[in-house]
Every structure is written in structure tokens, then in C-alpha cells.
């Protein structure tokens, strides 16, 4: 079933510039571009007056919890949250139960994704069961179209095994994404290690736990020549090391999460486990460094680390509560805010939320071998797959956890006034969100 | 009356109290010492009130002390034995608290192995006051109040003055030395804050792995030379090695800890004759203190236990009082 849609009156955000133009979508692709296009007969009209039109967002880091964690989220509800947040593609983290470390589980998640509102690409586990002992069948999973592998939740602790995984992935042209925290340093910690954690009597996860593994893996990536992606980087020193490695030509990219550039460890002072996350919320110096880095274009991608949890996993003593917080429905606004709100550079905004993450996840080409996954993070040229988002950058709204599309409610931004809104989301030529409401 | 008085409030942290609020607890406790000396050790000030004693972690003296205090004030005590409760069947802390509160209680005395548990419980209850009887490695405010009270009385006795009505004057300027495992000690955190609030000079010493790098946030300073510090201290506070919190992994052996930081006969001789030595108990003889020193006349361990009851009576009484309606004891 093909539908025709016209996006009227918006400002298109191209890879290097912006321009005023209408877009007509037909047969799932951008069919026409131009100023003042006539409305085709029977077309759906999306009003983009005063809004930016760009490639829909791509999240490198979403926990969709299925299979095994359906009390917190399902692929369907996570995908709905993504559409509401302006996303057309999500990389689903493999720390499900069972983990995505075999063809049947990966195929199951792909199938659930096909039935959802957007495109879901599972990440495969690097090691069997994410136990850090034995390599997962990356080659078999790659045959299903998986290109991004991680043991996220924990990092691969053993340096020898990580080196072997990088060599193996390189041979298959895959990217390894690492949750950088050395468990021998992070241990049982449940917040940033600092004067505040000492005062609260909470065991700390020190910055050095992250930085030591970032340093190690940058050297391993350089040594092996494999492609490495650093997940949820959270400290100034981690960012500096990644930039320095990139300058040396190491094939490394890095993401930051909105919570790491928005919230500080002070949020933990009231022992509310909503703010418990790994790596932990850091001090204001690190948060400021990430904001500056984001603004300066030093950070490749903004990723959510969307981590839904059922209430009973959070309504617990802080040290026993599950780590992680929601992100898909607030990431755009928080990134916009960090980049300057209404004054933000739209090119940079779409670069970090869409174009670069699409590139990192290998989602920039329409690839029939990959079960009809379409191309994301595109340049809006005629003939490209219509994965588009239309966003306002001036309206404000207050986060209410009961309004979230996600099944879970563990947002750390409850009651916060956010700038910007996702007006429409188009996934593979189909309008999935119109004026902030789902179309089905 | 100061804004940070315990009257009608929770006691989650020493930080809940101003210096005046702290002194107020000590003065009210003095009046309860007299009650404990009577043949009928019971007064009707909390008659008809219900206090739940919820200990999710092993405790002997704190639990007995709080329950004794509650009974001397004529309150009814609802005591949850965790070992035989539905907690063992997987009930969450939140559900347990809501269930207990549904029975109709006025205060919860909570001991829990997780830092911040008392803060969280204070958000989950509707009306009941929450008294922190020790949460993880965070705080143990009632113990610090006992220690200040005990030291104040000991100093008053040594100087031949009356501790009653002395406020914090006998503690101001005192040199307090806290020795041992600070990192894992909730008593140390509450003591540092309480002594500093009382105007004492607080110094801490212990193995590099067991002293936090930022004791100044507690109003304390880090000391390096134990022998020098012992000779200057007015108050020596010994702490138990918290082996159940893994402190044994932070030193090569308890023997080495004892050699470097334990108070043996030689070190005991360095301590001034008029100094006061405290220990929150239970003492581990041969680790933080040698057996002979444990019975040293400067040690006030027994007084600390005795004073636990009037201090906890004062805490419960104040928390369950309403400003302006304080009953004369």
C-alpha cells in the first residue's frame, strides 16, 4: 500500500546547509522537492511551517527489553516511544533474556521490529550470554544483517578476549561497541565516586573505571585496526582520549547520552533510584565538558541508552535498584537545548541525532539483503528513502511520565519544561506520527 | 527554638539538626536520665502512640535500646522480626512499609543495610515519623548523639561541673580523634558531623584505603601520625572493623591493621589521663583495641550503652511532639 504525502512550508536541513522547500513522498521515497509544490490528489498534507524537516533520528542505543523483559518494555512500545521521539530506526541492545547471541533470538527481534512502527536493528552480543568468556557467532549474526556488536550492560573485561573480538570483527567488517567500565574499579558502585557519594554512604563508580577501559580499547583498536564505537562516554577525559585517537587516525567513534550532558550527580542526593545509571551521572565539570564538546561538534552521536524498568525495579533501596533511565521521548529536546535551543545549528543537530549514528550503525544504504531495511540519515535528495522528521524548535512542554508512549515510567525529567517538539515522523514513506499523535 | 529542631520531624541524618537542635536532644535526654533512675522507669508521655521497630539488619543493642526507650515512654512497640516476616518471601521494602503504616503507627525506627533507606522510607510513609537507626554506610545519628551525650557527661564529671544545661559548651574546642575504618562506618559519618556541629576539632586517621579522600566535607581533617594525635586528643573514638561490609579486603590482614592502628598498652599510655575513649560497640578485642585497654577506666563503652536509652527516649519524644505543645517530663 503506497501513500502520497506532501510536507509543506518547512526548512529542509541538508548535510551542510538549510533551504526552504516542500517535499512530496511517493512509493516510500522522496519523489519531488521544490518551493510551492502543488498538493497531489489524495495526498496527506503535513504542515511544516516554522519547523525543520530533516532525516528522522537514529538511536544507536535502545534497550527494548524483548525478549525477557516485557514488563518494562516491548519492541512495539519501545518503537512507539521512538516514533514519538522522532526516530525511524533503533539499534536494539542485546542484553535481553536470552541475550541476542544466536540466530533464532536475532531473527525473533528482527521480526518483532518488522511489526513495529519503525525499523529495528538488533545489535549482537560480542560474547555468548554477554558473559565475557567465549565469542558469540558474529559471522552467523552478520548474515542476518547485524553489523553492530556489544555486550552493553557490561564491557568485555578481559583485554585478551577484547583484542581477539576486535580482530575477528575486523575480518567480517563489523563494528564493536563497548560499554567502557572496568568492573574491578566500578565494582558494586551505584553512583559517581565523589565527595557526594562518600557523604551519601553510597559506593562509587569512579570516572577512572570508564577512562581506564576507554584508554585500553583505543590502544586495542589502533593495534588491530578494527572499528570501535565507545558507548555512552561520560567524562571529559574519555572525550579527550577519543578525540586524540581520532586525530591519530584510529577508527573510533563515540556517543554521549542526553542524561550525561544534562544531569549531574547532585540528582542522586535524595536517593531516588530514577537517577541511578551506568556509567553514573557525573559532576558538573564533566557535564559541562560534554556540553561544550557536543556544541563544538566533537561528539559523533547522541544516543539515548533508553533503559526502561518496571516500577518494582526502581522502588527499592538505591544500591539494589536497577540502573538506567528512559530517553527516546526526550532526547531531541535535550539535545536541542544543549545546542542552544531556538539558536541551535540545525545541521549539527541532525548530524548528531541522525546522519552520523546512521553511518555508525551502517544504516545509510537501502539494502535488500537486510530484509528490506531502508536507508536512514539521508541527504533528502530525490529518490532516497523517506525517513523524515519535522520538528519545532520553539514550543515548550512539560514532561509528564503518564503521557509517555514507553511502557515504563522511569524518566528522570518528570516535571521538567523542555524546548522543542516532534511534530511529524515519517518512517519509510509512511506517516507514523502526525501533529504529535500516532496515526495508528 | 531553632528551625532545625527534631520536634515533629524525622531523624534521618545529623544534618537534620542545627547546633541548637542537637543541644536540645542532649538536654531532653538529661531529663530522662532521672526517669531511668526511678524504681518505676515509666512515664506516660507517649501513651497510646505506636512505634514500629523495623530492623532489616542484625542488631542487638540498638534495637533493644530503642524498644526500651519507647516502652519507658509508654508507647506501644510493634516489632518486625525480619527473619519470620514476609520480607523473606520477597516482599519489597516499600510494600512492607505501606503494610506496617496501614496498621496505624506514629513512628518507624528503621535499620537497613542500604544507604538512604531511611530517606526513601520517609517519602513512602504518609504520616509516620522516620527515625534512622543505621542505614548502610551512610549514617547512624542516634549513636553519634549518644557519643556526644556520653562525652559531655564524662567531661562535666572530670571538671566537677553539671552537664545539665551546659549546651555544647563542654564539647566546643575539644580535640576529637576518630580512628580506623571511616569509609564503611556510618557511626564515623554521623560522629564527624555531630562533633563538628558542636564546635569540636575533628581529626580522623586510618589506613589509606579506609579513610575517604574528602573528610573536610564532614568538617574533619585527616591526620597522619597516630602517636602524636593520641597524645593531643581529648576524645578518642574507636570504630569497629566492618568485616561484614568487606573492610577486611582493604587491609592486608586484621593483624596488620591492629599493629598499625589498634590501641595496645603502649598507645594507651600515650592517651592523656583525662581523655575520654569511646567505642560504639560491639568491640572486637585484639583488633581495634587490646583486651587490657578494653577495660581501661577512660573507656566509656558501658556508659554509651546506658545512655542509649535516654537519648533514644529524647529522640522519640521530640519527633512525636508538636511544636508549642511539648509536655513537661
XYZ file of C-alpha atoms in Angstrom:
769
model
C 0.000 0.000 0.000
C 1.611 3.199 -1.148
C 0.553 6.612 0.093
C 1.372 10.075 -1.159
C 2.375 12.735 1.333
C 3.386 16.353 0.989
C 5.435 18.183 3.614
C 4.644 21.862 3.193
C 6.391 25.045 4.196
C 9.319 23.656 6.149
C 13.015 24.388 6.212
C 14.943 21.364 4.969
C 18.120 20.511 6.867
C 20.663 19.222 4.369
C 24.088 17.798 5.330
C 25.736 21.230 5.104
C 23.010 23.829 4.831
C 19.296 24.538 5.030
C 16.741 25.507 2.392
C 13.056 26.252 2.220
C 11.237 23.610 0.166
C 8.272 21.266 0.092
C 8.730 17.517 -0.195
C 6.419 15.056 -1.923
C 6.751 11.432 -0.820
C 5.565 8.710 -3.156
C 6.368 4.985 -3.251
C 8.251 5.325 0.087
C 10.836 7.699 -1.358
C 11.310 11.428 -1.736
C 9.753 11.915 -5.153
C 9.733 15.689 -5.581
C 11.448 18.667 -3.970
C 10.721 22.318 -4.559
C 9.196 25.564 -3.441
C 5.394 25.805 -3.511
C 4.676 22.333 -4.893
C 1.030 21.599 -5.757
C -0.743 19.210 -3.433
C -1.173 15.903 -5.305
C -4.684 14.458 -5.359
C -5.421 12.424 -2.240
C -2.143 13.327 -0.596
C -1.696 13.601 3.160
C -0.590 17.136 3.978
C 1.950 17.604 6.768
C 2.295 21.198 7.879
C 5.951 22.117 8.367
C 5.566 25.886 8.639
C 8.131 27.246 11.073
C 9.693 23.814 11.506
C 12.790 21.943 10.413
C 12.480 18.947 8.102
C 15.359 16.516 8.307
C 16.278 12.849 8.276
C 14.471 11.047 11.101
C 16.660 10.245 14.096
C 18.643 7.040 14.538
C 19.330 5.721 18.026
C 22.451 3.639 18.467
C 21.498 2.594 21.961
C 17.966 1.484 22.879
C 17.056 -1.238 25.358
C 13.792 -2.650 24.046
C 13.792 -5.456 26.670
C 12.179 -8.088 24.448
C 12.559 -10.996 24.815
C 12.525 -11.495 28.562
C 11.788 -8.042 29.964
C 8.286 -7.416 28.648
C 7.151 -5.993 32.000
C 9.387 -2.998 31.285
C 9.113 -2.568 27.520
C 8.375 -4.471 24.313
C 9.744 -3.895 20.837
C 6.323 -2.472 19.913
C 6.143 0.020 22.819
C 9.812 0.958 22.504
C 9.296 1.573 18.795
C 6.255 3.746 19.563
C 8.359 5.754 22.012
C 10.937 6.095 19.253
C 8.416 7.379 16.715
C 7.151 9.895 19.266
C 10.743 10.965 19.791
C 11.310 11.449 16.050
C 13.200 8.234 15.328
C 12.900 6.000 12.277
C 15.478 3.392 13.351
C 16.629 1.954 16.659
C 19.591 -0.260 17.409
C 18.211 -2.738 19.961
C 20.706 -3.660 22.652
C 21.333 -7.383 23.080
C 21.119 -7.620 26.888
C 17.757 -9.336 26.682
C 16.883 -12.673 28.253
C 18.084 -14.654 26.440
C 20.746 -12.351 25.032
C 20.895 -11.651 21.287
C 23.786 -14.019 20.807
C 22.227 -16.530 18.402
C 20.408 -16.539 15.069
C 16.976 -17.512 16.464
C 16.909 -14.680 19.003
C 18.195 -12.117 16.486
C 15.635 -13.298 13.905
C 12.890 -13.032 16.539
C 13.796 -9.422 17.364
C 14.030 -8.555 13.652
C 10.549 -9.995 13.153
C 9.158 -8.057 16.134
C 10.776 -4.979 14.629
C 9.102 -5.533 11.263
C 5.729 -5.498 13.024
C 6.571 -2.283 14.905
C 6.146 1.377 13.934
C 9.767 1.859 12.902
C 12.844 -0.103 11.848
C 14.637 -2.105 14.496
C 18.142 -3.408 14.004
C 19.356 -5.670 16.772
C 22.922 -5.368 17.974
C 24.522 -8.754 18.523
C 26.385 -9.751 21.658
C 30.174 -9.918 21.436
C 30.354 -12.894 23.784
C 27.969 -15.748 24.478
C 25.417 -14.742 27.086
C 27.391 -11.480 27.464
C 29.478 -13.396 29.959
C 32.793 -12.194 28.596
C 34.150 -15.693 28.143
C 33.519 -17.026 24.640
C 32.937 -15.212 21.334
C 29.335 -15.141 20.081
C 28.691 -16.305 16.479
C 29.233 -12.879 14.950
C 29.538 -14.295 11.448
C 26.163 -16.068 11.574
C 24.537 -12.955 13.015
C 26.189 -10.774 10.356
C 24.475 -12.950 7.731
C 21.149 -11.688 9.152
C 22.330 -8.129 8.594
C 23.712 -7.335 12.044
C 26.800 -5.112 11.873
C 26.996 -3.691 15.375
C 28.061 -5.852 18.323
C 28.232 -5.124 22.028
C 27.992 -6.736 25.463
C 26.417 -3.481 26.715
C 25.365 -3.533 30.327
C 28.925 -4.506 30.954
C 32.074 -4.156 28.910
C 34.260 -7.033 27.786
C 36.510 -7.072 30.843
C 39.264 -9.345 29.607
C 41.716 -7.425 27.417
C 42.896 -10.526 25.574
C 39.341 -11.512 24.668
C 38.515 -7.958 23.557
C 41.568 -7.944 21.302
C 40.519 -11.250 19.761
C 36.935 -9.968 19.293
C 38.244 -6.853 17.516
C 40.415 -8.932 15.189
C 37.511 -11.259 14.419
C 35.062 -8.374 13.852
C 37.524 -6.623 11.583
C 37.705 -9.694 9.372
C 33.919 -9.525 8.961
C 33.760 -5.730 8.556
C 31.779 -5.313 11.796
C 31.854 -2.612 14.472
C 32.319 -3.429 18.144
C 30.630 -1.095 20.602
C 31.955 -1.126 24.138
C 30.346 -0.247 27.460
C 33.537 1.115 28.986
C 33.663 0.426 32.711
C 36.318 -1.716 34.310
C 34.366 -3.764 36.847
C 37.414 -4.202 39.080
C 37.252 -0.427 39.584
C 33.494 0.148 39.300
C 32.648 -2.888 41.409
C 29.465 -2.583 43.429
C 29.373 1.184 42.931
C 25.985 2.729 42.288
C 26.753 6.409 41.622
C 29.692 8.580 40.621
C 32.612 8.232 43.058
C 32.972 11.647 44.631
C 32.648 13.649 47.810
C 28.895 13.308 47.367
C 28.952 9.503 47.150
C 31.102 9.450 50.270
C 28.649 11.725 52.044
C 25.686 9.588 50.983
C 27.440 6.398 52.002
C 26.959 5.002 48.501
C 29.747 3.014 46.870
C 31.137 4.910 43.894
C 31.807 4.046 40.255
C 34.815 6.258 39.601
C 35.499 8.106 36.357
C 38.744 6.173 36.137
C 36.758 2.909 35.769
C 35.461 4.261 32.449
C 38.627 6.038 31.393
C 40.905 3.047 32.007
C 38.803 0.915 29.660
C 38.473 3.690 27.061
C 42.268 4.038 27.077
C 42.749 0.278 26.803
C 40.262 -0.148 23.971
C 41.599 2.807 21.994
C 45.008 1.144 22.043
C 43.481 -2.209 21.085
C 41.516 -0.595 18.242
C 44.619 1.119 16.957
C 46.652 -2.046 17.257
C 44.093 -4.243 15.477
C 42.791 -1.667 13.003
C 39.241 -2.704 13.877
C 36.304 -0.302 14.155
C 35.363 0.634 17.704
C 32.405 2.605 18.974
C 32.516 3.945 22.542
C 29.062 3.803 24.097
C 27.759 6.470 26.496
C 31.014 8.277 27.112
C 30.599 10.339 30.286
C 33.796 12.137 31.283
C 35.913 14.977 29.939
C 38.994 12.746 29.931
C 37.238 9.979 27.958
C 36.228 12.534 25.351
C 39.735 13.971 25.167
C 41.227 10.499 24.677
C 38.750 9.624 21.916
C 39.442 12.895 20.088
C 43.166 12.361 20.382
C 42.803 8.825 18.964
C 40.618 10.098 16.110
C 43.326 12.645 15.296
C 45.807 9.762 15.111
C 43.522 8.032 12.629
C 42.123 5.323 14.894
C 38.767 4.054 13.549
C 36.788 5.051 16.621
C 33.506 6.881 17.153
C 31.788 7.886 20.364
C 28.314 8.677 21.589
C 27.029 10.614 24.581
C 23.606 10.367 26.155
C 21.343 13.313 26.908
C 21.395 12.438 30.620
C 25.177 12.642 30.779
C 25.203 16.127 29.280
C 22.094 17.308 31.167
C 22.040 15.867 34.684
C 24.723 15.925 37.362
C 25.409 13.550 40.231
C 23.598 16.005 42.517
C 20.392 14.363 41.262
C 21.321 11.325 43.392
C 21.419 13.329 46.629
C 17.858 12.349 47.570
C 18.490 8.620 46.992
C 15.965 8.486 44.138
C 16.906 5.434 42.028
C 15.381 7.099 38.956
C 18.786 8.763 38.683
C 20.813 5.574 39.020
C 22.523 4.695 35.735
C 25.747 3.113 34.458
C 28.037 4.876 33.756
C 26.796 7.165 36.512
C 25.765 10.808 36.279
C 28.975 12.779 36.781
C 29.971 16.052 38.383
C 29.299 19.416 36.776
C 32.821 19.700 35.285
C 32.316 16.561 33.194
C 28.740 17.519 32.268
C 29.926 20.935 31.116
C 32.785 19.384 29.115
C 30.324 17.125 27.281
C 28.030 20.070 26.508
C 30.950 22.059 25.147
C 32.120 19.028 23.167
C 28.650 18.496 21.725
C 28.328 22.153 20.781
C 31.774 22.156 19.171
C 30.950 19.074 17.090
C 33.498 16.871 18.875
C 30.920 14.214 19.685
C 29.890 11.871 16.871
C 26.439 10.877 18.055
C 23.808 11.456 20.686
C 22.386 8.104 21.756
C 19.683 7.563 24.353
C 20.655 4.444 26.339
C 16.856 4.238 26.702
C 16.576 1.802 29.614
C 13.000 1.059 30.674
C 12.396 -0.584 34.046
C 9.220 -1.789 35.729
C 8.371 0.284 38.840
C 9.338 -2.517 41.221
C 12.893 -2.475 39.874
C 13.237 1.196 40.792
C 11.155 1.442 44.005
C 13.946 -0.119 46.007
C 16.910 0.913 48.072
C 19.314 2.825 45.825
C 22.047 0.182 45.866
C 19.584 -2.583 44.943
C 17.672 -0.694 42.232
C 18.214 -1.391 38.544
C 20.412 1.103 36.674
C 19.097 3.008 33.663
C 16.569 5.652 32.615
C 14.220 6.411 29.720
C 15.480 8.538 26.849
C 13.758 8.112 23.493
C 10.978 10.652 24.007
C 13.171 13.398 25.459
C 16.483 13.081 23.561
C 15.621 15.541 20.793
C 14.554 18.311 23.171
C 17.559 17.861 25.450
C 19.983 17.853 22.514
C 18.301 20.946 21.095
C 18.559 22.634 24.490
C 22.270 21.757 24.814
C 22.939 23.109 21.319
C 21.278 26.423 22.097
C 17.519 25.877 21.791
C 15.999 28.048 19.065
C 19.512 29.269 18.189
C 20.876 25.729 17.666
C 22.690 24.912 14.438
C 20.221 22.593 12.667
C 22.954 20.969 10.599
C 24.786 19.894 13.759
C 21.507 18.838 15.395
C 20.672 16.420 12.561
C 24.275 15.320 12.293
C 24.463 14.035 15.883
C 20.900 12.693 16.072
C 20.598 11.175 12.608
C 23.309 11.275 9.973
C 26.367 10.184 11.931
C 24.602 7.500 14.008
C 23.045 6.119 10.789
C 26.536 5.910 9.370
C 27.967 4.250 12.510
C 25.180 1.647 12.505
C 25.615 1.057 8.770
C 22.054 2.169 8.018
C 22.707 4.715 5.274
C 22.029 2.410 2.346
C 18.827 0.683 1.332
C 19.852 -2.939 1.445
C 17.554 -5.728 0.285
C 19.844 -8.332 1.812
C 18.978 -6.780 5.132
C 15.334 -7.779 4.954
C 14.180 -4.570 3.329
C 15.612 -2.194 5.914
C 15.513 1.233 4.365
C 18.171 3.942 4.301
C 18.330 6.350 7.248
C 20.144 9.582 7.954
C 19.938 10.616 4.309
C 20.646 13.861 2.482
C 16.969 14.442 1.452
C 17.780 14.038 -2.235
C 15.181 12.795 -4.696
C 14.929 9.025 -4.807
C 16.139 8.445 -1.236
C 14.052 6.567 1.315
C 11.615 8.857 3.104
C 12.673 8.548 6.734
C 11.904 12.061 7.887
C 11.131 14.065 10.972
C 9.574 17.503 11.273
C 10.497 19.335 14.481
C 9.585 22.574 16.193
C 12.394 24.319 17.985
C 10.476 26.987 19.849
C 7.481 25.409 21.593
C 7.860 24.201 25.176
C 6.189 21.372 27.036
C 6.414 19.778 30.469
C 7.380 16.118 30.779
C 4.617 14.017 32.323
C 5.547 10.381 32.735
C 1.954 9.291 32.303
C 1.964 10.702 28.760
C 4.912 8.590 27.604
C 4.441 6.009 24.868
C 7.010 3.816 26.549
C 5.588 1.093 28.772
C 7.933 2.184 31.558
C 7.758 5.397 33.553
C 11.335 5.864 34.750
C 12.058 9.221 33.179
C 14.450 11.454 35.126
C 12.882 14.562 33.561
C 9.438 14.383 35.178
C 8.040 17.897 35.550
C 10.852 19.464 33.554
C 9.970 22.045 30.910
C 11.641 21.087 27.627
C 12.130 23.128 24.497
C 11.137 21.802 21.076
C 8.655 19.194 19.929
C 8.486 16.408 17.372
C 5.610 17.346 15.073
C 5.585 14.548 12.483
C 7.604 11.368 11.944
C 7.690 9.556 8.606
C 9.079 6.013 8.580
C 9.929 4.507 5.180
C 7.424 6.780 3.455
C 4.589 6.138 5.919
C 3.382 8.848 8.288
C 3.742 7.261 11.738
C 3.299 10.405 13.847
C 1.192 13.365 12.804
C 0.938 16.522 14.908
C 2.404 14.585 17.810
C -0.217 11.815 17.590
C 0.191 8.263 16.332
C -1.553 7.592 13.037
C -2.422 4.004 14.006
C 13.542 27.065 69.295
C 15.675 26.654 66.179
C 14.214 25.813 62.795
C 16.275 22.610 62.719
C 14.869 21.118 65.873
C 13.846 17.484 65.981
C 10.384 18.457 67.243
C 7.776 16.918 64.961
C 10.363 15.814 62.418
C 12.286 12.845 61.096
C 15.798 11.942 62.201
C 17.449 10.701 59.014
C 20.820 12.400 59.315
C 22.727 14.566 61.773
C 22.309 17.256 59.133
C 18.603 17.385 60.031
C 19.642 19.123 63.267
C 21.109 22.552 63.851
C 23.585 23.020 66.716
C 20.652 24.175 68.875
C 18.600 21.191 67.779
C 21.469 18.933 68.773
C 21.799 20.562 72.185
C 18.040 20.244 72.633
C 18.243 16.454 72.248
C 21.027 16.307 74.838
C 19.081 18.432 77.340
C 15.889 16.418 76.945
C 17.935 13.233 77.366
C 19.354 14.579 80.666
C 15.842 14.840 81.998
C 15.171 11.228 81.009
C 18.308 10.004 82.839
C 16.462 10.818 86.038
C 13.473 8.749 84.900
C 15.740 5.766 84.322
C 16.957 6.071 87.903
C 13.441 5.739 89.330
C 12.115 2.427 90.591
C 9.174 2.752 88.189
C 11.018 3.618 84.985
C 7.992 4.620 83.003
C 6.335 7.905 82.130
C 3.100 8.275 80.171
C 4.160 10.882 77.603
C 3.726 8.651 74.546
C 0.809 6.616 75.905
C -1.360 5.398 73.052
C 1.286 6.079 70.410
C 2.588 3.192 68.303
C 6.220 2.869 67.289
C 7.288 0.282 64.730
C 10.770 -1.109 65.133
C 11.933 -2.450 61.772
C 15.386 -3.956 61.773
C 16.328 -5.397 58.404
C 19.871 -5.966 59.583
C 21.365 -7.678 62.610
C 21.415 -5.547 65.711
C 21.335 -6.228 69.416
C 21.975 -3.076 71.348
C 20.381 -0.513 69.047
C 17.155 -2.452 68.755
C 16.900 -3.214 72.468
C 17.788 0.358 73.276
C 15.135 1.898 71.008
C 12.458 -0.558 72.135
C 13.305 0.027 75.790
C 13.162 3.775 75.196
C 9.762 3.513 73.509
C 8.358 1.390 76.352
C 9.656 3.770 79.047
C 7.687 6.492 77.317
C 4.608 4.174 77.456
C 4.393 3.801 73.682
C 3.269 0.521 72.154
C 6.035 -1.170 70.209
C 5.362 -3.074 67.029
C 8.451 -5.073 66.324
C 9.083 -6.673 62.935
C 11.259 -9.736 63.083
C 12.602 -9.811 59.556
C 13.629 -13.437 59.696
C 9.998 -14.574 60.101
C 8.286 -11.857 58.057
C 7.019 -11.667 54.518
C 10.249 -9.846 53.645
C 11.730 -13.327 53.478
C 9.043 -14.202 50.954
C 10.205 -11.418 48.653
C 8.069 -8.502 49.803
C 9.690 -5.181 48.897
C 10.715 -2.600 51.474
C 8.093 -0.216 50.058
C 5.281 -2.756 50.407
C 6.437 -3.686 53.906
C 6.423 -0.051 54.991
C 2.989 0.563 53.474
C 1.625 -2.537 55.205
C 3.065 -1.525 58.568
C 1.737 2.006 58.221
C -1.707 0.662 57.366
C -1.745 -0.873 60.857
C -1.656 2.638 62.280
C 1.720 3.755 63.552
C 3.193 7.069 64.621
C 6.880 6.406 64.039
C 9.162 3.928 62.317
C 12.589 3.121 63.700
C 14.445 1.685 60.728
C 17.702 -0.200 60.414
C 18.599 -1.241 56.875
C 21.730 -2.404 55.102
C 21.214 0.049 52.208
C 22.400 3.644 52.473
C 19.496 6.050 52.035
C 16.813 3.510 53.014
C 15.507 5.821 55.762
C 15.307 8.746 53.307
C 13.322 6.625 50.859
C 11.023 5.321 53.585
C 10.363 8.895 54.695
C 8.984 9.526 51.194
C 6.871 6.379 51.215
C 5.124 6.922 54.558
C 2.124 9.208 54.759
C 2.194 10.466 58.343
C 4.644 8.445 60.389
C 7.939 9.937 61.556
C 11.059 8.085 60.466
C 13.999 7.533 62.781
C 17.159 6.247 61.140
C 18.690 3.537 63.319
C 21.545 2.990 60.861
C 21.434 2.877 57.064
C 24.205 1.073 55.198
C 27.423 3.041 55.313
C 25.572 6.364 55.468
C 24.627 7.432 58.984
C 23.755 6.302 62.478
C 22.600 9.584 64.007
C 21.314 8.235 67.329
C 24.711 6.639 68.026
C 26.507 9.939 67.414
C 24.068 11.691 69.758
C 24.788 9.056 72.416
C 28.519 9.583 71.974
C 28.235 13.358 72.328
C 25.986 12.948 75.355
C 28.363 10.471 76.982
C 31.411 12.634 76.331
C 29.611 15.718 77.603
C 28.731 13.956 80.873
C 32.236 12.486 81.239
C 33.884 15.885 80.707
C 31.451 17.512 83.152
C 32.285 14.890 85.758
C 36.037 15.367 85.272
C 35.693 19.107 85.670
C 33.252 18.829 88.549
C 30.504 20.766 86.777
C 26.885 19.991 85.922
C 26.338 18.726 82.418
C 22.657 19.717 82.528
C 22.023 22.983 80.789
C 25.602 23.153 79.504
C 24.545 23.057 75.851
C 27.512 22.310 73.650
C 29.993 24.316 75.747
C 31.800 21.247 77.104
C 32.302 19.902 73.574
C 33.326 23.122 71.836
C 37.034 23.155 71.065
C 37.522 19.536 72.153
C 40.060 17.645 70.067
C 38.317 14.515 68.794
C 40.331 11.777 67.120
C 38.421 9.089 65.186
C 40.479 6.008 64.364
C 40.005 3.127 61.940
C 37.582 2.225 59.162
C 35.939 5.547 58.300
C 34.868 4.569 54.758
C 32.479 1.836 55.838
C 31.374 3.412 59.102
C 28.011 5.116 59.426
C 28.932 5.898 63.022
C 32.031 7.790 61.850
C 29.991 9.863 59.375
C 27.420 10.841 61.982
C 30.113 11.458 64.617
C 32.203 13.689 62.349
C 29.145 15.790 61.513
C 27.889 15.925 65.087
C 31.208 16.764 66.747
C 31.941 19.400 64.096
C 28.480 20.877 64.621
C 29.200 21.008 68.352
C 32.344 23.037 67.662
C 34.901 20.304 68.295
C 38.068 19.873 66.207
C 37.645 16.547 64.452
C 40.578 14.570 63.096
C 40.472 11.131 61.527
C 43.175 8.550 60.971
C 43.260 5.095 59.452
C 44.613 3.056 56.538
C 44.656 4.935 53.208
C 42.039 2.553 51.859
C 39.648 3.168 54.763
C 39.743 6.969 55.089
C 37.729 8.900 52.477
C 39.753 11.387 50.443
C 37.413 14.238 51.303
C 36.809 14.250 55.062
C 36.662 18.065 55.001
C 33.064 17.790 53.743
C 32.265 16.390 57.188
C 34.082 19.214 58.926
C 37.007 16.905 59.743
C 40.712 16.860 58.954
C 42.882 13.944 58.067
C 45.720 13.142 60.473
C 48.883 11.170 59.716
C 50.745 10.327 62.916
C 48.724 8.229 65.331
C 51.097 8.529 68.304
C 51.214 12.337 68.087
C 47.442 12.553 67.697
C 46.757 10.252 70.635
C 48.840 12.454 72.940
C 46.796 15.530 71.994
C 43.275 14.136 71.870
C 40.549 14.977 74.383
C 38.270 12.339 72.863
C 39.451 9.127 71.175
C 36.731 7.420 69.158
C 37.455 3.834 68.192
C 35.463 2.116 65.458
C 34.789 -1.494 64.724
C 36.330 -3.006 61.589
C 33.226 -3.590 59.423
C 34.101 -7.021 58.148
C 30.528 -7.638 57.013
C 30.960 -4.665 54.660
C 34.192 -6.080 53.311
C 36.620 -3.869 55.187
C 38.906 -6.876 55.641
C 39.698 -6.648 51.916
C 41.014 -3.121 52.350
C 43.890 -4.114 54.626
C 46.352 -6.983 54.217
C 45.174 -8.551 57.470
C 43.380 -7.647 60.688
C 46.677 -8.354 62.434
C 48.429 -5.687 60.376
C 45.579 -3.247 60.970
C 45.830 -3.929 64.676
C 49.603 -3.353 64.622
C 49.277 -0.042 62.765
C 46.041 1.387 64.186
C 44.954 -0.733 67.163
C 45.132 0.708 70.676
C 47.515 -1.518 72.581
C 49.012 -0.872 76.035
C 51.826 1.306 74.651
C 49.446 3.545 72.712
C 47.032 3.628 75.640
C 49.800 5.189 77.738
C 50.118 7.993 75.171
C 46.492 8.985 75.699
C 46.010 11.670 78.326
C 44.601 10.640 81.705
C 41.634 12.983 81.377
C 40.787 11.915 77.831
C 37.574 10.031 77.037
C 37.710 6.891 74.897
C 34.508 5.830 73.124
C 33.555 2.770 71.110
C 30.084 2.261 69.607
C 30.289 -1.486 70.131
C 30.442 -4.291 69.618
C 34.151 -4.192 70.436
C 36.427 -6.692 68.793
C 39.130 -7.260 71.354
C 42.510 -7.772 69.743
C 41.685 -5.772 66.591
C 40.864 -2.112 67.260
C 41.608 -2.428 70.954
C 43.623 -4.834 73.058
C 41.830 -6.737 75.786
C 43.527 -4.860 78.609
C 42.705 -1.481 77.108
C 39.104 -2.513 76.615
C 38.746 -2.367 80.384
C 40.644 0.931 80.751
C 38.905 3.384 83.131
C 38.965 6.086 80.422
C 36.763 3.873 78.233
C 33.090 4.827 78.452
C 31.625 1.919 76.475
C 29.268 0.900 79.273
C 28.075 4.490 79.733
C 27.413 4.689 75.998
C 25.117 1.678 76.257
C 23.365 3.069 79.332
C 22.946 6.495 77.724
C 21.433 4.896 74.648
C 18.073 4.680 76.392
C 17.641 8.348 77.482
C 18.970 9.618 74.136
C 16.539 7.431 72.221
C 13.734 8.413 74.585
C 14.569 12.020 73.744
C 14.616 11.299 70.010
C 11.248 9.536 70.047
C 9.722 12.095 72.382
C 10.852 15.075 70.296
C 9.966 13.511 66.938
C 6.458 12.739 68.200
C 5.956 16.128 69.821
C 4.304 19.107 68.234
C 5.945 22.489 68.432
C 4.402 24.551 71.203
C 2.757 21.531 72.842
C 5.754 19.913 74.489
C 4.666 18.060 77.588
C 6.669 18.638 80.742
C 8.510 15.482 81.555
